[in-house]
PDB file of C-alpha atoms in Angstrom:
ATOM      1  CA  MET Q  22       0.042  -0.154  -0.180  1.00  0.00           C
ATOM      2  CA  GLU Q  23       0.949   3.332  -0.986  1.00  0.00           C
ATOM      3  CA  SER Q  24       1.887   6.273   1.773  1.00  0.00           C
ATOM      4  CA  LEU Q  25       0.620   9.013   1.646  1.00  0.00           C
ATOM      5  CA  GLU Q  26       3.682  10.757   1.373  1.00  0.00           C
ATOM      6  CA  SER Q  27       4.458   9.151  -1.895  1.00  0.00           C
ATOM      7  CA  ILE Q  28       0.478   9.727  -3.390  1.00  0.00           C
ATOM      8  CA  LEU Q  29       1.369  13.397  -2.205  1.00  0.00           C
ATOM      9  CA  THR Q  30       4.960  12.991  -4.171  1.00  0.00           C
ATOM     10  CA  ASP Q  31       3.044  11.827  -7.588  1.00  0.00           C
ATOM     11  CA  LEU Q  32       0.078  14.009  -7.806  1.00  0.00           C
ATOM     12  CA  GLN Q  33       2.687  17.331  -7.145  1.00  0.00           C
ATOM     13  CA  ASN Q  34       5.074  15.984  -9.662  1.00  0.00           C
ATOM     14  CA  LYS Q  35       2.343  15.908 -11.857  1.00  0.00           C
ATOM     15  CA  TYR Q  36       0.960  19.047 -11.203  1.00  0.00           C
ATOM     16  CA  THR Q  37       4.004  21.004 -11.098  1.00  0.00           C
ATOM     17  CA  ASP Q  38       6.542  23.589 -13.584  1.00  0.00           C
ATOM     18  CA  PRO Q  39       8.684  21.011 -14.935  1.00  0.00           C
ATOM     19  CA  ASP Q  40      11.444  23.646 -14.083  1.00  0.00           C
ATOM     20  CA  VAL Q  41      10.266  23.638 -10.263  1.00  0.00           C
ATOM     21  CA  ASN Q  42      11.913  19.778 -10.462  1.00  0.00           C
ATOM     22  CA  LYS Q  43      14.677  20.973 -11.101  1.00  0.00           C
ATOM     23  CA  GLN Q  44      15.681  22.360  -8.021  1.00  0.00           C
ATOM     24  CA  PRO Q  45      17.748  20.431  -5.259  1.00  0.00           C
ATOM     25  CA  LYS Q  46      15.615  18.747  -2.300  1.00  0.00           C
ATOM     26  CA  SER Q  47      17.895  20.854   0.057  1.00  0.00           C
ATOM     27  CA  GLN Q  48      16.502  24.567  -0.879  1.00  0.00           C
ATOM     28  CA  LEU Q  49      13.309  22.806  -1.060  1.00  0.00           C
ATOM     29  CA  LYS Q  50      13.205  21.800   2.699  1.00  0.00           C
ATOM     30  CA  SER Q  51      14.488  25.143   3.227  1.00  0.00           C
ATOM     31  CA  GLU Q  52      11.219  26.845   1.504  1.00  0.00           C
ATOM     32  CA  ARG Q  53       9.089  24.370   3.391  1.00  0.00           C
ATOM     33  CA  SER Q  54       9.996  25.710   6.506  1.00  0.00           C
ATOM     34  CA  GLN Q  55       9.962  29.031   6.195  1.00  0.00           C
ATOM     35  CA  GLN Q  56       6.275  28.256   5.460  1.00  0.00           C
ATOM     36  CA  ASP Q  57       4.236  27.907   8.519  1.00  0.00           C
ATOM     37  CA  LEU Q  58       3.349  24.487   7.844  1.00  0.00           C
ATOM     38  CA  PRO Q  59       2.604  21.258  10.143  1.00  0.00           C
ATOM     39  CA  SER Q  60       5.516  19.606  10.730  1.00  0.00           C
ATOM     40  CA  LEU Q  61       5.024  16.693   8.265  1.00  0.00           C
ATOM     41  CA  ASP Q  62       8.045  14.897   5.898  1.00  0.00           C
ATOM     42  CA  ILE Q  63       6.032  16.389   2.825  1.00  0.00           C
ATOM     43  CA  GLU Q  64       7.942  18.509   0.602  1.00  0.00           C
ATOM     44  CA  VAL Q  65       5.961  21.708  -0.704  1.00  0.00           C
ATOM     45  CA  LYS Q  66       6.895  22.455  -4.138  1.00  0.00           C
ATOM     46  CA  PRO Q  67       5.684  25.861  -5.594  1.00  0.00           C
ATOM     47  CA  LEU Q  68       3.589  26.088  -8.463  1.00  0.00           C
ATOM     48  CA  ALA Q  69       3.634  28.689 -11.430  1.00  0.00           C
ATOM     49  CA  ASN Q  70      -0.128  27.940 -12.215  1.00  0.00           C
ATOM     50  CA  PRO Q  71      -2.479  26.889  -9.068  1.00  0.00           C
ATOM     51  CA  ASN Q  72      -5.259  24.727 -11.055  1.00  0.00           C
ATOM     52  CA  SER Q  73      -8.053  23.360  -8.896  1.00  0.00           C
ATOM     53  CA  LEU Q  74      -5.943  20.447  -6.828  1.00  0.00           C
ATOM     54  CA  ASP Q  75      -3.745  23.642  -5.517  1.00  0.00           C
ATOM     55  CA  LEU Q  76      -6.789  25.610  -4.394  1.00  0.00           C
ATOM     56  CA  LEU Q  77      -8.350  22.266  -2.866  1.00  0.00           C
ATOM     57  CA  LEU Q  78      -4.966  21.480  -0.547  1.00  0.00           C
ATOM     58  CA  GLU Q  79      -4.599  25.274  -0.035  1.00  0.00           C
ATOM     59  CA  ASP Q  80      -8.674  24.848   1.479  1.00  0.00           C
ATOM     60  CA  LEU Q  81      -7.445  21.823   3.337  1.00  0.00           C
ATOM     61  CA  ARG Q  82      -4.313  24.198   4.694  1.00  0.00           C
ATOM     62  CA  ASN Q  83      -6.918  26.609   6.097  1.00  0.00           C
ATOM     63  CA  GLY Q  84      -9.044  24.093   7.750  1.00  0.00           C
ATOM     64  CA  VAL Q  85     -11.986  25.532   5.348  1.00  0.00           C
ATOM     65  CA  THR Q  86     -13.309  23.503   2.578  1.00  0.00           C
ATOM     66  CA  LYS Q  87     -15.976  25.035  -0.435  1.00  0.00           C
ATOM     67  CA  ALA Q  88     -18.458  21.801   0.794  1.00  0.00           C
ATOM     68  CA  VAL Q  89     -18.838  23.401   4.336  1.00  0.00           C
ATOM     69  CA  GLU Q  90     -19.050  26.634   2.839  1.00  0.00           C
ATOM     70  CA  ALA Q  91     -21.681  25.835   1.017  1.00  0.00           C
ATOM     71  CA  GLU Q  92     -23.782  24.144   3.408  1.00  0.00           C
ATOM     72  CA  ILE Q  93     -23.548  27.419   5.798  1.00  0.00           C
ATOM     73  CA  ASN Q  94     -25.014  29.375   2.495  1.00  0.00           C
ATOM     74  CA  VAL Q  95     -28.299  27.269   1.757  1.00  0.00           C
ATOM     75  CA  GLN Q  96     -31.272  28.605   2.692  1.00  0.00           C
ATOM     76  CA  PRO Q  97     -34.611  26.930   2.381  1.00  0.00           C
ATOM     77  CA  ILE Q  98     -37.010  28.970  -0.281  1.00  0.00           C
ATOM     78  CA  PRO Q  99     -39.939  28.996   1.964  1.00  0.00           C
ATOM     79  CA  SER Q 100     -42.487  28.960  -0.743  1.00  0.00           C
ATOM     80  CA  SER Q 101     -41.764  25.997  -2.337  1.00  0.00           C
ATOM     81  CA  SER Q 102     -41.442  24.833   0.823  1.00  0.00           C
ATOM     82  CA  SER Q 103     -45.254  25.666   1.779  1.00  0.00           C
ATOM     83  CA  ALA Q 104     -46.111  24.330  -1.645  1.00  0.00           C
ATOM     84  CA  VAL Q 105     -44.988  20.877  -0.764  1.00  0.00           C
ATOM     85  CA  ASN Q 106     -46.499  21.194   2.484  1.00  0.00           C
ATOM     86  CA  HIS Q 107     -50.044  21.597   0.836  1.00  0.00           C
ATOM     87  CA  ASP Q 108     -49.336  18.869  -1.438  1.00  0.00           C
ATOM     88  CA  LEU Q 109     -48.709  16.693   1.096  1.00  0.00           C
ATOM     89  CA  GLN Q 110     -51.936  17.720   3.067  1.00  0.00           C
ATOM     90  CA  GLN Q 111     -54.053  17.520   0.329  1.00  0.00           C
ATOM     91  CA  VAL Q 112     -53.038  13.933  -0.775  1.00  0.00           C
ATOM     92  CA  GLU Q 113     -53.357  13.131   3.340  1.00  0.00           C
ATOM     93  CA  ASP Q 114     -57.317  14.242   2.737  1.00  0.00           C
ATOM     94  CA  ARG Q 115     -57.768  12.125  -0.199  1.00  0.00           C
ATOM     95  CA  GLN Q 116     -56.154   9.292   1.260  1.00  0.00           C
ATOM     96  CA  LYS Q 117     -58.703   9.543   4.677  1.00  0.00           C
ATOM     97  CA  ALA Q 118     -61.697  10.238   2.442  1.00  0.00           C
ATOM     98  CA  LYS Q 119     -61.187   6.832   0.633  1.00  0.00           C
ATOM     99  CA  ASP Q 120     -60.217   5.390   4.159  1.00  0.00           C
ATOM    100  CA  ARG Q 121     -63.305   6.908   5.672  1.00  0.00           C
ATOM    101  CA  GLN Q 122     -65.733   5.356   2.705  1.00  0.00           C
ATOM    102  CA  ILE Q 123     -63.784   1.872   3.027  1.00  0.00           C
ATOM    103  CA  TYR Q 124     -64.421   1.938   6.822  1.00  0.00           C
ATOM    104  CA  GLU Q 125     -68.295   3.336   6.060  1.00  0.00           C
ATOM    105  CA  GLN Q 126     -68.847   0.631   3.530  1.00  0.00           C
ATOM    106  CA  LYS Q 127     -67.924  -2.369   6.051  1.00  0.00           C
ATOM    107  CA  ALA Q 128     -69.629  -0.393   9.286  1.00  0.00           C
ATOM    108  CA  ARG Q 129     -72.884  -0.821   6.687  1.00  0.00           C
ATOM    109  CA  GLU Q 130     -72.260  -4.612   5.736  1.00  0.00           C
ATOM    110  CA  TRP Q 131     -71.721  -5.098   9.552  1.00  0.00           C
ATOM    111  CA  LEU Q 132     -74.505  -3.463  10.455  1.00  0.00           C
ATOM    112  CA  LYS Q 133     -76.523  -5.351   7.840  1.00  0.00           C
ATOM    113  CA  THR Q 134     -75.486  -8.406   8.982  1.00  0.00           C
ATOM    114  CA  LEU Q 135     -75.701  -8.051  12.810  1.00  0.00           C
ATOM    115  CA  ASP Q 136     -78.337  -9.270  15.077  1.00  0.00           C
ATOM    116  CA  PRO Q 137     -79.961  -7.021  17.492  1.00  0.00           C
ATOM    117  CA  LEU Q 138     -80.997  -9.375  19.824  1.00  0.00           C
ATOM    118  CA  SER Q 139     -77.841 -11.787  20.216  1.00  0.00           C
ATOM    119  CA  GLY Q 140     -75.008 -10.389  22.825  1.00  0.00           C
ATOM    120  CA  GLU Q 141     -73.067  -8.396  20.079  1.00  0.00           C
ATOM    121  CA  GLY Q 142     -76.312  -6.758  19.459  1.00  0.00           C
ATOM    122  CA  LEU Q 143     -77.059  -6.275  22.555  1.00  0.00           C
ATOM    123  CA  TRP Q 144     -73.954  -4.412  23.613  1.00  0.00           C
ATOM    124  CA  PHE Q 145     -73.473  -2.399  20.723  1.00  0.00           C
ATOM    125  CA  GLU Q 146     -76.576  -0.771  20.846  1.00  0.00           C
ATOM    126  CA  GLU Q 147     -75.616   0.273  24.450  1.00  0.00           C
ATOM    127  CA  PHE Q 148     -72.283   1.155  22.710  1.00  0.00           C
ATOM    128  CA  ALA Q 149     -73.842   3.100  19.963  1.00  0.00           C
ATOM    129  CA  LYS Q 150     -75.642   5.490  22.304  1.00  0.00           C
ATOM    130  CA  ASN Q 151     -72.165   7.464  22.351  1.00  0.00           C
ATOM    131  CA  TYR Q 152     -71.978   8.227  18.821  1.00  0.00           C
ATOM    132  CA  PRO Q 153     -75.189  10.828  16.823  1.00  0.00           C
ATOM    133  CA  SER Q 154     -75.824   7.171  14.695  1.00  0.00           C
ATOM    134  CA  LYS Q 155     -75.284   3.731  14.955  1.00  0.00           C
ATOM    135  CA  LEU Q 156     -73.692   3.722  11.834  1.00  0.00           C
ATOM    136  CA  GLU Q 157     -70.844   6.178  13.396  1.00  0.00           C
ATOM    137  CA  ALA Q 158     -70.905   3.856  16.309  1.00  0.00           C
ATOM    138  CA  ALA Q 159     -70.003   1.261  13.766  1.00  0.00           C
ATOM    139  CA  ILE Q 160     -67.520   2.974  12.115  1.00  0.00           C
ATOM    140  CA  ALA Q 161     -65.668   3.886  14.807  1.00  0.00           C
ATOM    141  CA  LEU Q 162     -65.512   0.271  16.578  1.00  0.00           C
ATOM    142  CA  ILE Q 163     -64.207  -0.502  12.764  1.00  0.00           C
ATOM    143  CA  GLU Q 164     -61.801   1.920  12.622  1.00  0.00           C
ATOM    144  CA  SER Q 165     -60.342   0.861  16.578  1.00  0.00           C
ATOM    145  CA  LYS Q 166     -59.729  -2.336  15.432  1.00  0.00           C
TER     146      LYS Q 166
END
């Protein structure tokens, strides 16, 4: 597995000015010691034309990346989020209406088959007194199951 130093050196060699490679290593090490860099054993070679890799390395040295700055500047757009909430509310309302129709249909079928003189029928008569109609009571009973 390649070391971080060899990978960095390869990248630097790939993106450096060919004239810079002719400098002796001792001069490069002295240039590094003059710069305010962490004490890593990495040779830093100045570039004639900075490119995106150099900018990225500079950002990393400064402890700031463009991605972090972009996250800080992102703000939600209130108008579109309220529109999304409105659309979601409409979908939810439609689903509730469909569910209500299904429960109502099941309640009607159950009421047709309910024997009012059976134990279940007598219990339901007592239960239905707390609702505006027997249908509402049956719907509540079915929804709770």
